[in-house]
Amino acid sequence: MPRIVVSGVPTTASRHIAVLDGMRALAIIGVIGYHTRPSLLPGGFLGVTLFFVVSGFLLTRSMVNLFERLRFSYPHFLRGRVRRLWPSVLATIAGTAILVYCMAPSLLPKVRGDALPSALFYSNWSFIFRKLSYFQSAGLPSPLTHLWFTSLIMQFYVLWPLLFVLIFQLCRSRVARAAVIGALAVASSLEMLLLYTPGQDTSRIYYGLDTRAAELLVGAALAVLMHRHVGRQDDEFAHDPPHWQFFSRTVHVRGRELRVTGQQLVNALGFALLVVFCVCFAIVDPQSAWLYRGGYLLFALLAAAMIWAGMHSGVFMRAMGAKVCSYIGSRSFSLYLVHYPLLIVLNPATRATPLPWWGYLGQFALILAVGEVFFQLIEAMRGTPWLPWLTRAGDNAEPARETAGERLGRRLTASGNAGVRMLGTAGTRFATLTARLRPGAVVGIVAGALAVLVLMLPLNWQAIAHARAVQLRPELALTAEQARKQLAKPAPAPSPQPEQPKGTDAAQSKGADTAQPQVSALKVPNNLDPSRWQCDAAAQQCSVRMLMIGDSVTAGVAQTLQQHFPQAHIDGAVSRQFATGEDLLAQFLGSGEDPQVIVFALGTNGAATREQAEHVAQLAAGRPLYFVTALAPVDWTAASNATFQEVAAAHPNVGIIDWSALATAHPEYLYDDGTHPNELGTQAYEQQLYNALCPRD
């Protein structure tokens, strides 16, 4: 994340710590892998914990040195933090707004809603109050979601110095200070544990500064414990080496003598912790309850132990400070800022097939390239070397010459007009604040501020986004009549059939043989009798008494379905869970409703278990029942659809309407969220349902 440098103060806090480069590199690889495809690195989100620990460590380390020298100035400190974060965040907002408008306009309203909270560093609390989930934001997540991290970090930058100065004054020893900080970390973890409720959304505790502070405070406690007095070179422990460095033992392994030293053990600890994080990136489930019951604190402690091991000279320090780690680590903040908007645009939810391995490598290469440009133009300060292992004289020195902005501001301040003087004063302060920034950063500040102001204008942003989306996807402008005509043009082609569980084919054939006359579905209930209702193929009208229970997809097509199935009872609701649908089905049937066919269209908002699907089949009580396969850009829909087919194979009266296969073969049927059908998809959905209930001509 942003590298902390105390300007003009030659303290040990400004020394480069090689292990932190490797940890930043590991963290950003995990985060990018997780955001590219959660199933690729399901635990990659733990990279954020690494960033938190590193940030807390560096921030507290610099403050301790400044406190000892009585050189800490809170206003000066905040100016430095704002100068580090604000240009990059504002440039990210501006760049994302332009990118989204050009390539993914459906996301523009999301950008508008998150631009101001991100620019003012309160987006994490905005997500909490709006109940926007981090782990369940499928389809059209906001391209600025990742800026919750910068908001939380800035909030920590504002509050932690005020609290730490009290700890520093009241506690005189390192151990006492670290103990107080550790107690605060435990309190934060306890709050997370108490607020966690299994099965409920975790946004409040994932985004909150109070509940995530433990990870930052673990880094702060480590900085306090490792601090040496002024003038001591604590990076290499050149003075008063710890006792463990004198440890040496000879062990016998298979008749051979091996010498084990303290340094070897520390190096082994570092590499072991590195392996632990790599394995956890690959296997940890973000929904695991144990993460919120001390898991995040545990990973923070492991990260702190990795920092401790890497701050002692040895092979682990050299490995973590290798050039590739140094490069990626130095660009980690820029990569973090640019990767998420790029991935959202490069991986639309309507994509029917996953990318090949080389496609993901190409995306990672593009992220590296854009991150490098962003670093050089926006994040890097004046005098920063092109590569991290290169040096320049006066890299961190304040510019000696008066800048053009300061010179103009001084001249305006000398004016006799009060308004001009005020303008000159403001300009001078802005020029002073941005004196160490590169020109691109100043442009980023102005562009970001303008972008936020424009996005705040009371315009019809939905209409603007839709108009741009129609330019990219003309099918979004079709009316119902135009959509029906377009669907009628080509000859109907068979939908690609997914791999079916054992026994499904036989059940399908049996259902098809016993259903007279023939209807079309992946599997037809064996007791479906279209002769019990009237069907008008020309008008696509069906008089069946159908009970249909679904989620937002059903709600979106309900009006069209009601026109073609006037006797149907259609109940769809946004974010409806499968269990809620079970309760509704039992309620409707218990109230005396007697449908001729039941259609159950749930599964996009959460995985359906075998027990739940079996319960729905039992509630149907022998009536013809159709499960509609779910489609959404989430991992659980495939498992849910397989469950539906297994239950259908076990129950002759249960059939399958395969909307997932149809929409996957025709991504033009869907809006950009990859879940909800547009007008063309709505008409195709209605036709598929009609064909499953009425015989072909």
XYZ file of C-alpha atoms in Angstrom:
697
model
C 0.000 0.000 0.000
C 1.207 3.623 0.094
C 4.805 3.718 1.290
C 5.282 5.892 4.367
C 8.239 8.244 4.196
C 8.860 10.950 6.764
C 10.004 13.928 4.749
C 13.275 15.464 5.781
C 13.717 13.250 8.846
C 16.675 10.855 8.478
C 15.364 8.259 10.936
C 15.418 4.510 10.886
C 11.737 4.693 10.039
C 12.682 5.828 6.542
C 14.958 2.815 6.040
C 13.796 0.416 3.377
C 12.615 -2.891 4.815
C 12.975 -5.562 2.149
C 10.541 -8.070 3.645
C 7.682 -5.603 3.260
C 8.187 -5.600 -0.513
C 7.651 -9.331 -0.617
C 4.607 -9.110 1.621
C 3.059 -6.375 -0.520
C 3.741 -8.431 -3.644
C 2.175 -11.519 -2.065
C -0.830 -9.501 -0.913
C -1.573 -7.837 -4.252
C -1.216 -11.141 -6.143
C -3.740 -12.697 -3.771
C -6.191 -9.817 -4.102
C -5.949 -9.686 -7.901
C -6.334 -13.467 -8.112
C -9.437 -13.369 -5.923
C -11.044 -10.538 -7.881
C -10.182 -12.150 -11.221
C -12.081 -15.300 -10.306
C -12.931 -16.145 -6.691
C -12.645 -19.856 -7.424
C -9.089 -19.257 -8.695
C -7.820 -17.993 -5.325
C -10.754 -18.189 -2.902
C -8.595 -17.015 -0.008
C -6.875 -14.211 -1.910
C -8.900 -11.665 0.062
C -6.483 -12.360 2.950
C -4.039 -10.157 1.078
C -5.971 -7.255 2.591
C -4.949 -8.504 6.045
C -1.307 -8.418 4.953
C -1.770 -4.844 3.764
C -3.392 -3.876 7.061
C -0.565 -5.298 9.152
C 2.106 -3.663 6.988
C 0.287 -0.302 7.091
C -0.140 -0.393 10.863
C 3.508 -1.355 11.302
C 4.933 1.395 9.098
C 2.636 4.119 10.378
C 3.356 3.410 14.046
C 7.070 2.944 13.418
C 7.364 6.398 11.891
C 5.305 7.988 14.674
C 7.424 6.462 17.449
C 10.588 7.961 15.968
C 8.955 11.364 15.544
C 7.560 11.291 19.091
C 10.998 10.529 20.520
C 12.468 13.498 18.682
C 9.528 15.726 19.655
C 9.028 16.433 15.953
C 5.543 15.063 15.470
C 3.002 17.540 14.074
C -0.519 16.215 13.634
C -1.487 18.715 10.876
C 1.770 18.034 9.050
C 1.208 14.301 9.461
C -2.301 14.474 7.980
C -1.104 16.617 5.075
C 1.413 13.916 4.251
C -1.215 11.192 4.347
C -3.648 13.210 2.210
C -0.865 13.959 -0.249
C -0.162 10.246 -0.530
C -3.724 8.988 -0.891
C -5.955 11.680 -2.324
C -4.363 12.176 -5.778
C -4.396 8.437 -6.455
C -7.973 7.953 -5.235
C -9.329 10.923 -7.191
C -7.491 9.822 -10.327
C -8.964 6.347 -9.897
C -12.478 7.786 -9.680
C -11.986 9.892 -12.800
C -10.406 7.082 -14.793
C -13.064 4.592 -13.727
C -15.908 6.935 -14.680
C -14.465 7.390 -18.177
C -13.693 3.682 -18.607
C -17.160 2.630 -17.471
C -18.982 5.111 -19.691
C -17.032 3.967 -22.722
C -17.087 0.205 -22.163
C -19.587 -0.782 -19.445
C -22.199 1.980 -19.167
C -24.543 -0.147 -17.038
C -22.083 0.410 -14.196
C -22.264 4.201 -14.418
C -25.015 4.580 -11.763
C -22.900 2.463 -9.400
C -19.910 4.735 -9.975
C -22.089 7.769 -9.357
C -23.308 6.381 -6.039
C -19.805 5.571 -4.777
C -17.777 8.490 -6.176
C -18.351 10.989 -3.358
C -17.999 8.465 -0.482
C -14.753 7.214 -2.027
C -13.389 10.728 -2.588
C -14.140 11.710 1.024
C -12.925 8.394 2.468
C -16.131 7.060 3.977
C -17.141 4.501 1.354
C -16.740 1.570 3.758
C -19.425 3.013 6.041
C -21.533 3.896 3.003
C -21.480 0.230 1.975
C -22.431 -0.773 5.514
C -25.383 1.610 5.732
C -26.566 0.576 2.253
C -26.080 -3.118 3.140
C -23.926 -3.830 0.099
C -22.139 -7.144 0.465
C -18.472 -7.541 -0.495
C -18.610 -11.303 -1.067
C -22.012 -11.510 -2.777
C -21.802 -8.585 -5.215
C -22.402 -10.594 -8.380
C -23.368 -9.298 -11.799
C -22.852 -5.548 -11.620
C -20.648 -4.749 -8.616
C -19.498 -1.177 -8.289
C -16.080 -0.646 -9.924
C -15.201 1.498 -6.888
C -15.965 -1.200 -4.316
C -12.257 -1.754 -3.629
C -11.848 1.837 -2.422
C -13.387 0.780 0.892
C -9.787 -0.090 1.791
C -8.434 3.424 1.211
C -11.362 4.859 3.176
C -10.641 2.621 6.141
C -6.907 3.344 5.992
C -7.474 7.104 5.959
C -9.845 6.815 8.916
C -7.093 4.937 10.769
C -4.564 7.613 9.808
C -6.847 10.268 11.292
C -7.706 8.516 14.556
C -4.682 6.393 15.460
C -2.166 9.236 16.107
C -4.588 10.845 18.569
C -4.953 7.598 20.488
C -1.328 6.571 20.192
C -0.037 9.806 21.679
C -1.972 8.988 24.863
C -0.542 5.478 24.951
C 2.946 6.850 24.313
C 2.679 9.364 27.145
C 1.020 7.099 29.714
C 3.123 3.993 29.078
C 6.883 4.423 29.278
C 8.106 0.980 28.283
C 7.824 -0.783 24.969
C 6.204 -3.793 26.564
C 3.519 -1.732 28.289
C 2.713 0.164 25.107
C 2.542 -3.035 23.089
C 0.338 -4.637 25.766
C -2.171 -1.779 25.572
C -2.209 -1.932 21.775
C -2.626 -5.704 21.947
C -5.564 -5.292 24.308
C -7.209 -2.940 21.805
C -6.660 -5.522 19.051
C -8.291 -8.222 21.171
C -11.226 -5.888 21.896
C -11.677 -5.275 18.177
C -11.655 -9.029 17.481
C -14.152 -9.638 20.290
C -16.474 -7.059 18.757
C -16.212 -8.861 15.418
C -17.053 -12.148 17.128
C -20.072 -10.688 18.940
C -21.456 -9.005 15.825
C -21.096 -12.114 13.670
C -24.274 -14.116 13.095
C -23.987 -17.312 11.011
C -25.948 -17.189 7.780
C -26.281 -13.396 7.753
C -24.409 -10.854 5.661
C -20.992 -9.939 7.057
C -20.626 -6.504 5.456
C -20.884 -4.658 8.786
C -17.929 -6.470 10.310
C -15.916 -6.796 7.108
C -15.995 -3.090 6.200
C -15.996 -1.526 9.687
C -12.894 0.189 11.023
C -13.767 -0.870 14.559
C -13.913 -4.565 13.655
C -10.933 -4.585 11.254
C -8.721 -2.425 13.478
C -7.247 -5.556 15.072
C -5.172 -6.268 11.961
C -3.805 -2.725 11.871
C -3.135 -2.755 15.607
C -1.173 -6.008 15.392
C 1.231 -4.250 13.033
C 1.328 -1.266 15.389
C 2.174 -3.481 18.371
C 4.994 -5.107 16.396
C 6.419 -1.694 15.511
C 6.466 -0.711 19.188
C 8.103 -3.965 20.290
C 10.820 -3.776 17.621
C 11.609 -0.135 18.185
C 15.101 0.757 19.371
C 16.161 4.085 20.787
C 17.239 6.980 18.596
C 20.345 6.248 16.608
C 20.144 2.467 16.882
C 20.094 0.485 13.668
C 17.242 -1.827 14.466
C 16.892 -3.182 10.937
C 19.956 -5.417 11.225
C 20.173 -5.557 15.035
C 23.764 -4.385 14.807
C 23.771 -3.504 18.522
C 22.976 -5.978 21.283
C 21.865 -8.943 19.161
C 19.022 -10.926 20.738
C 19.904 -14.110 22.589
C 18.388 -16.351 19.960
C 21.121 -15.336 17.502
C 23.624 -17.197 19.672
C 21.562 -20.382 19.591
C 23.411 -23.317 18.061
C 22.739 -27.021 18.318
C 24.008 -30.122 16.612
C 21.349 -32.661 15.695
C 21.765 -36.171 14.325
C 19.674 -37.126 11.313
C 20.185 -40.639 9.896
C 23.698 -40.828 11.183
C 24.678 -37.377 9.971
C 25.411 -34.360 12.109
C 23.603 -31.152 11.195
C 24.264 -27.805 12.799
C 21.115 -25.771 13.513
C 21.457 -22.090 14.373
C 19.003 -19.463 15.508
C 19.292 -17.666 12.180
C 18.361 -20.840 10.317
C 15.313 -21.320 12.507
C 14.162 -17.746 11.879
C 14.618 -18.186 8.130
C 12.695 -21.450 8.285
C 9.920 -19.701 10.216
C 9.695 -17.003 7.546
C 9.458 -19.484 4.675
C 6.962 -21.620 6.615
C 4.720 -18.584 7.114
C 5.041 -17.734 3.428
C 3.878 -21.257 2.527
C 0.996 -20.982 5.006
C -0.298 -17.828 3.338
C 0.074 -19.286 -0.151
C -1.866 -22.404 0.867
C -4.536 -20.344 2.626
C -4.935 -18.188 -0.479
C -5.872 -21.384 -2.313
C -8.176 -23.062 0.213
C -9.746 -20.595 2.668
C -13.456 -19.963 2.176
C -14.379 -16.271 2.654
C -17.687 -17.320 4.226
C -16.030 -19.462 6.912
C -17.373 -18.640 10.371
C -13.984 -19.140 12.055
C -12.575 -16.129 10.214
C -14.891 -13.891 12.220
C -14.197 -15.792 15.425
C -10.524 -14.967 15.632
C -9.376 -16.035 12.176
C -8.514 -12.555 10.941
C -6.601 -11.880 14.151
C -4.714 -15.153 13.704
C -3.673 -14.247 10.155
C -2.626 -10.793 11.351
C -0.382 -12.383 13.980
C 1.123 -14.679 11.346
C 1.782 -11.660 9.120
C 3.463 -9.854 12.014
C 5.647 -12.917 12.641
C 6.617 -12.861 8.953
C 7.684 -9.218 9.245
C 9.705 -10.035 12.356
C 11.446 -12.952 10.627
C 12.181 -10.898 7.526
C 13.774 -8.018 9.434
C 16.741 -10.215 10.382
C 19.473 -10.724 7.825
C 19.345 -14.059 6.110
C 18.101 -15.927 3.096
C 14.434 -15.165 3.860
C 15.121 -11.413 3.932
C 16.981 -11.652 0.634
C 14.248 -13.739 -0.984
C 11.489 -11.348 0.052
C 13.587 -8.430 -1.190
C 14.316 -9.933 -4.607
C 13.937 -7.570 -7.538
C 10.662 -9.048 -8.734
C 9.208 -8.708 -5.211
C 10.656 -5.227 -4.872
C 9.091 -4.156 -8.159
C 5.618 -5.602 -7.557
C 5.637 -4.468 -3.944
C 6.572 -0.902 -4.841
C 3.685 -0.795 -7.342
C 1.199 -2.649 -5.123
C -0.916 0.410 -4.304
C -1.205 1.448 -7.952
C -2.002 -2.130 -8.937
C -4.649 -2.284 -6.231
C -6.316 0.892 -7.482
C -6.399 0.001 -11.183
C -6.976 -3.755 -11.120
C -10.590 -3.880 -9.956
C -12.162 -1.497 -12.516
C -10.170 -3.189 -15.269
C -11.264 -6.676 -14.215
C -14.910 -5.635 -14.001
C -14.783 -4.322 -17.578
C -12.643 -7.147 -18.962
C -14.828 -9.887 -17.475
C -18.469 -9.018 -18.209
C -21.083 -11.076 -16.426
C -22.651 -12.038 -19.765
C -19.582 -14.003 -20.866
C -20.811 -17.529 -21.497
C -17.502 -19.401 -21.263
C -14.516 -18.868 -18.944
C -11.300 -17.466 -20.319
C -8.437 -19.833 -21.164
C -5.361 -19.677 -18.936
C -3.530 -17.407 -21.352
C -6.456 -14.984 -21.243
C -5.983 -14.520 -17.513
C -2.243 -14.054 -18.014
C -2.998 -11.391 -20.606
C -5.280 -9.579 -18.181
C -2.611 -9.694 -15.482
C -0.049 -8.295 -17.936
C -2.446 -5.465 -18.824
C -2.988 -4.698 -15.134
C 0.790 -4.558 -14.628
C 1.186 -2.187 -17.577
C -1.626 0.140 -16.493
C -0.382 -0.017 -12.902
C 3.093 1.041 -14.004
C 1.715 4.002 -15.955
C -0.469 4.967 -12.994
C 2.496 4.731 -10.629
C 4.760 6.887 -12.766
C 2.113 9.527 -13.534
C 0.091 9.661 -10.316
C 1.444 7.852 -7.260
C 5.207 8.429 -7.440
C 6.576 11.631 -5.957
C 9.082 13.873 -7.684
C 12.526 12.295 -7.650
C 11.242 8.732 -7.285
C 13.502 6.412 -9.320
C 12.034 4.617 -12.314
C 12.812 1.268 -10.706
C 12.846 0.652 -6.954
C 16.429 -0.651 -6.840
C 17.760 2.485 -8.513
C 18.659 5.564 -6.473
C 18.739 9.277 -7.097
C 20.240 12.002 -5.042
C 17.660 13.752 -2.928
C 14.876 11.310 -3.668
C 12.875 12.422 -0.659
C 14.060 15.982 -0.316
C 11.633 18.854 -0.503
C 12.019 20.945 -3.671
C 14.269 23.888 -3.040
C 12.932 26.110 -5.758
C 9.667 27.966 -5.667
C 7.166 26.297 -7.975
C 5.233 28.184 -10.639
C 2.003 27.700 -8.677
C 3.529 29.114 -5.508
C 4.976 32.038 -7.448
C 1.583 32.840 -9.012
C -0.146 32.503 -5.654
C 2.340 34.873 -4.024
C 1.727 37.480 -6.704
C -2.048 37.202 -6.346
C -1.745 37.487 -2.571
C 0.038 40.808 -3.000
C -2.958 42.218 -4.912
C -5.038 45.006 -3.452
C -8.293 43.218 -4.173
C -9.543 41.116 -1.254
C -11.072 38.459 -3.510
C -7.869 38.124 -5.498
C -5.875 37.868 -2.256
C -8.119 35.050 -1.032
C -7.718 33.279 -4.358
C -3.965 33.745 -4.155
C -3.820 32.374 -0.613
C -5.816 29.290 -1.564
C -3.699 28.805 -4.665
C -0.490 29.118 -2.677
C -1.624 26.497 -0.175
C -2.677 24.133 -2.946
C 0.648 24.647 -4.729
C 2.546 23.982 -1.495
C 0.556 20.834 -0.812
C 1.162 19.522 -4.322
C 4.769 20.732 -4.656
C 6.201 17.212 -4.342
C 3.623 15.680 -6.661
C 4.276 14.957 -10.287
C 2.205 16.911 -12.845
C 0.073 13.860 -13.565
C -0.998 13.708 -9.924
C -2.160 17.327 -10.017
C -4.112 16.562 -13.198
C -5.569 13.521 -11.424
C -6.727 15.671 -8.498
C -8.457 18.163 -10.788
C -9.956 15.442 -13.005
C -11.183 13.477 -9.999
C -12.759 16.525 -8.376
C -14.487 17.437 -11.637
C -15.684 13.858 -12.105
C -17.218 13.803 -8.625
C -18.919 17.159 -9.207
C -20.315 16.085 -12.577
C -21.555 12.778 -11.167
C -23.345 14.669 -8.385
C -25.393 16.690 -10.891
C -29.133 15.862 -10.767
C -29.241 14.269 -14.210
C -31.074 11.157 -15.343
C -28.042 8.922 -15.081
C -30.048 5.769 -15.707
C -31.168 7.185 -19.062
C -27.629 8.310 -19.886
C -26.257 4.876 -19.065
C -29.007 3.131 -21.037
C -28.478 5.316 -24.102
C -24.775 4.492 -24.115
C -25.511 0.789 -23.485
C -27.856 0.719 -26.495
C -25.031 2.068 -28.647
C -22.925 -0.925 -27.603
C -25.763 -3.500 -27.545
C -28.639 -2.536 -29.893
C -30.782 -5.460 -28.678
C -31.363 -3.553 -25.423
C -33.618 -1.122 -27.327
C -36.023 -3.772 -28.659
C -39.692 -3.530 -27.797
C -41.718 -6.629 -26.912
C -43.119 -6.874 -30.444
C -39.699 -6.427 -32.032
C -38.242 -9.047 -29.697
C -40.933 -11.589 -30.637
C -40.304 -10.969 -34.330
C -36.566 -11.401 -33.875
C -37.061 -14.647 -31.992
C -39.355 -15.910 -34.753
C -36.827 -15.291 -37.546
C -34.334 -18.147 -37.131
C -35.371 -21.774 -37.058
C -35.397 -23.059 -33.494
C -32.109 -24.729 -32.636
C -31.669 -27.228 -29.818
C -30.189 -25.706 -26.683
C -26.858 -27.141 -25.524
C -27.578 -29.623 -22.771
C -25.375 -29.656 -19.678
C -23.968 -32.883 -18.343
C -26.731 -34.612 -16.421
C -26.510 -36.801 -13.348
C -26.866 -40.515 -13.713
C -30.454 -41.522 -14.286
C -31.652 -38.179 -15.648
C -31.827 -39.301 -19.280
C -34.016 -42.260 -18.435
C -36.302 -40.127 -16.340
C -36.532 -37.565 -19.106
C -37.440 -40.191 -21.697
C -40.040 -41.631 -19.418
C -41.519 -38.215 -18.833
C -41.533 -37.444 -22.547
C -43.200 -40.752 -23.381
C -45.962 -40.391 -20.817
C -46.727 -36.717 -21.465
C -49.332 -36.612 -24.234
C -49.217 -34.649 -26.398
C -45.483 -33.790 -26.583
C -44.117 -30.698 -24.824
C -40.548 -29.384 -24.766
C -38.362 -29.282 -21.660
C -35.120 -30.778 -20.409
C -37.300 -33.183 -18.405
C -41.088 -33.290 -18.451
C -43.129 -34.400 -15.420
C -44.697 -37.771 -16.251
C -48.143 -36.625 -15.090
C -48.223 -33.339 -17.004
C -51.496 -33.290 -18.968
C -51.847 -30.301 -21.358
C -55.351 -31.439 -22.263
C -56.521 -29.996 -18.943
C -55.959 -26.427 -20.186
C -56.327 -24.507 -23.420
C -53.333 -23.411 -25.485
C -53.317 -20.842 -28.298
C -49.987 -21.158 -30.109
C -50.569 -18.121 -32.329
C -51.132 -15.793 -29.389
C -48.922 -17.790 -26.981
C -51.867 -17.891 -24.574
C -52.248 -20.669 -21.989
C -55.065 -21.047 -19.457
C -53.157 -23.314 -17.065
C -53.562 -22.651 -13.338
C -49.880 -22.263 -12.620
C -48.245 -21.338 -9.315
C -44.818 -19.824 -9.973
C -42.457 -18.798 -7.159
C -39.199 -17.052 -7.976
C -36.753 -14.238 -7.292
C -35.900 -11.001 -9.103
C -35.681 -12.817 -12.448
C -39.283 -13.956 -12.032
C -40.288 -10.486 -10.853
C -38.737 -8.977 -13.971
C -40.646 -11.213 -16.385
C -43.853 -11.434 -14.316
C -45.789 -8.823 -16.270
C -45.113 -10.536 -19.592
C -45.860 -13.975 -18.151
C -49.150 -12.755 -16.700
C -50.248 -11.611 -20.155
C -49.616 -15.071 -21.624
C -50.711 -17.089 -18.573
C -53.721 -15.099 -17.296
C -54.791 -17.804 -14.797
C -51.324 -18.058 -13.251
C -50.299 -16.956 -9.765
C -46.788 -15.503 -10.190
C -44.830 -14.419 -7.112
C -41.314 -13.045 -7.572
C -39.223 -10.936 -5.216
C -35.737 -9.413 -5.257
C -33.037 -11.344 -3.352
C -35.435 -14.141 -2.379
C -33.702 -17.135 -0.866
C -34.609 -20.750 -1.606
C -35.802 -21.386 1.950
C -38.185 -18.440 1.708
C -39.648 -19.971 -1.434
C -40.241 -23.228 0.422
C -42.202 -21.387 3.093
C -44.262 -19.529 0.482
C -45.098 -22.739 -1.365
C -46.284 -24.375 1.847
C -48.303 -21.251 2.695
C -50.032 -21.063 -0.703
C -50.868 -24.756 -0.807
C -51.989 -24.723 2.812
C -54.401 -21.868 2.120
C -56.355 -24.025 -0.334
C -54.690 -23.055 -3.614
C -54.703 -26.002 -6.015
C -52.468 -25.297 -9.025
C -52.371 -27.623 -12.006
C -48.614 -27.017 -12.341
C -46.001 -25.656 -9.936
C -42.969 -23.791 -11.303
C -40.146 -23.170 -8.821
C -37.598 -20.635 -10.135
C -35.127 -19.963 -7.333
C -31.375 -20.456 -6.925
C -29.628 -17.270 -8.086
C -29.300 -15.784 -4.567
C -27.862 -18.805 -2.819
C -27.141 -22.480 -3.302
C -30.055 -24.903 -3.082
C -29.323 -28.025 -1.057
C -30.588 -31.512 -1.887
C -32.733 -31.461 1.251
C -34.387 -28.187 0.219
C -35.151 -29.386 -3.300
C -36.530 -32.676 -1.918
C -38.755 -30.683 0.442
C -40.189 -28.730 -2.495
C -40.922 -32.016 -4.286
C -42.692 -33.318 -1.182
C -44.746 -30.127 -0.855
C -45.899 -30.554 -4.470
C -47.692 -33.701 -3.250
C -47.605 -35.424 -6.646
C -48.568 -32.370 -8.703
C -46.488 -31.656 -11.829
C -43.501 -29.611 -10.666
C -40.917 -27.785 -12.759
C -37.591 -26.527 -11.420
C -36.192 -23.677 -13.545
C -32.385 -23.799 -13.699
C -30.669 -20.703 -12.341
C -28.168 -18.491 -14.133
C -25.979 -15.860 -12.444
C -22.236 -15.060 -12.464
C -21.702 -16.891 -9.165
C -20.243 -20.296 -8.392
C -23.239 -21.864 -6.676
C -25.696 -21.883 -9.593
C -24.016 -24.888 -11.227
C -24.317 -26.874 -8.002
C -27.958 -25.830 -7.572
C -28.828 -26.850 -11.130
C -27.160 -30.232 -10.637
C -29.237 -30.669 -7.477
C -32.444 -29.919 -9.390
C -31.599 -32.561 -11.952
C -30.799 -35.147 -9.293
C -34.146 -34.558 -7.588
C -35.956 -34.643 -10.943
C -34.331 -37.984 -11.716
C -35.630 -39.358 -8.416
C -39.209 -38.051 -8.776
C -41.233 -38.801 -11.946
C -43.539 -35.820 -11.340
C -40.613 -33.365 -11.280
C -39.338 -31.743 -14.488
C -36.621 -29.294 -15.518
C -36.944 -26.102 -17.582
C -33.347 -25.309 -18.564
C -33.265 -21.516 -18.678
C -29.576 -21.582 -17.740
C -28.578 -23.472 -20.898
C -30.732 -21.291 -23.138
C -29.427 -17.989 -21.766
C -25.833 -19.242 -21.692
C -26.116 -20.034 -25.402
C -27.646 -16.600 -26.023
C -25.928 -13.951 -23.875
C -27.801 -11.316 -25.890
C -30.869 -12.334 -23.869
C -29.405 -10.846 -20.693
C -28.663 -7.435 -19.280
C -25.057 -6.681 -18.448
C -25.416 -8.219 -14.986
C -25.509 -11.672 -16.597
C -28.604 -12.618 -14.597
C -31.731 -10.704 -15.559
C -33.315 -11.069 -19.012
C -33.770 -7.992 -21.172
C -36.819 -7.648 -23.432
C -35.438 -10.159 -25.908
C -34.656 -12.551 -23.055
C -38.051 -11.954 -21.453
C -39.812 -13.076 -24.617
C -37.487 -16.080 -24.896
C -38.185 -16.951 -21.246
C -41.932 -16.802 -21.857
C -41.648 -18.961 -24.961
C -39.571 -21.557 -23.127
C -42.133 -21.720 -20.327
C -45.000 -21.933 -22.855
C -43.269 -24.782 -24.706
C -42.872 -26.658 -21.410
C -46.622 -26.492 -20.766
C -48.227 -26.568 -24.206
C -47.641 -29.024 -27.073
C -46.014 -27.964 -30.299
C -48.109 -27.627 -33.424
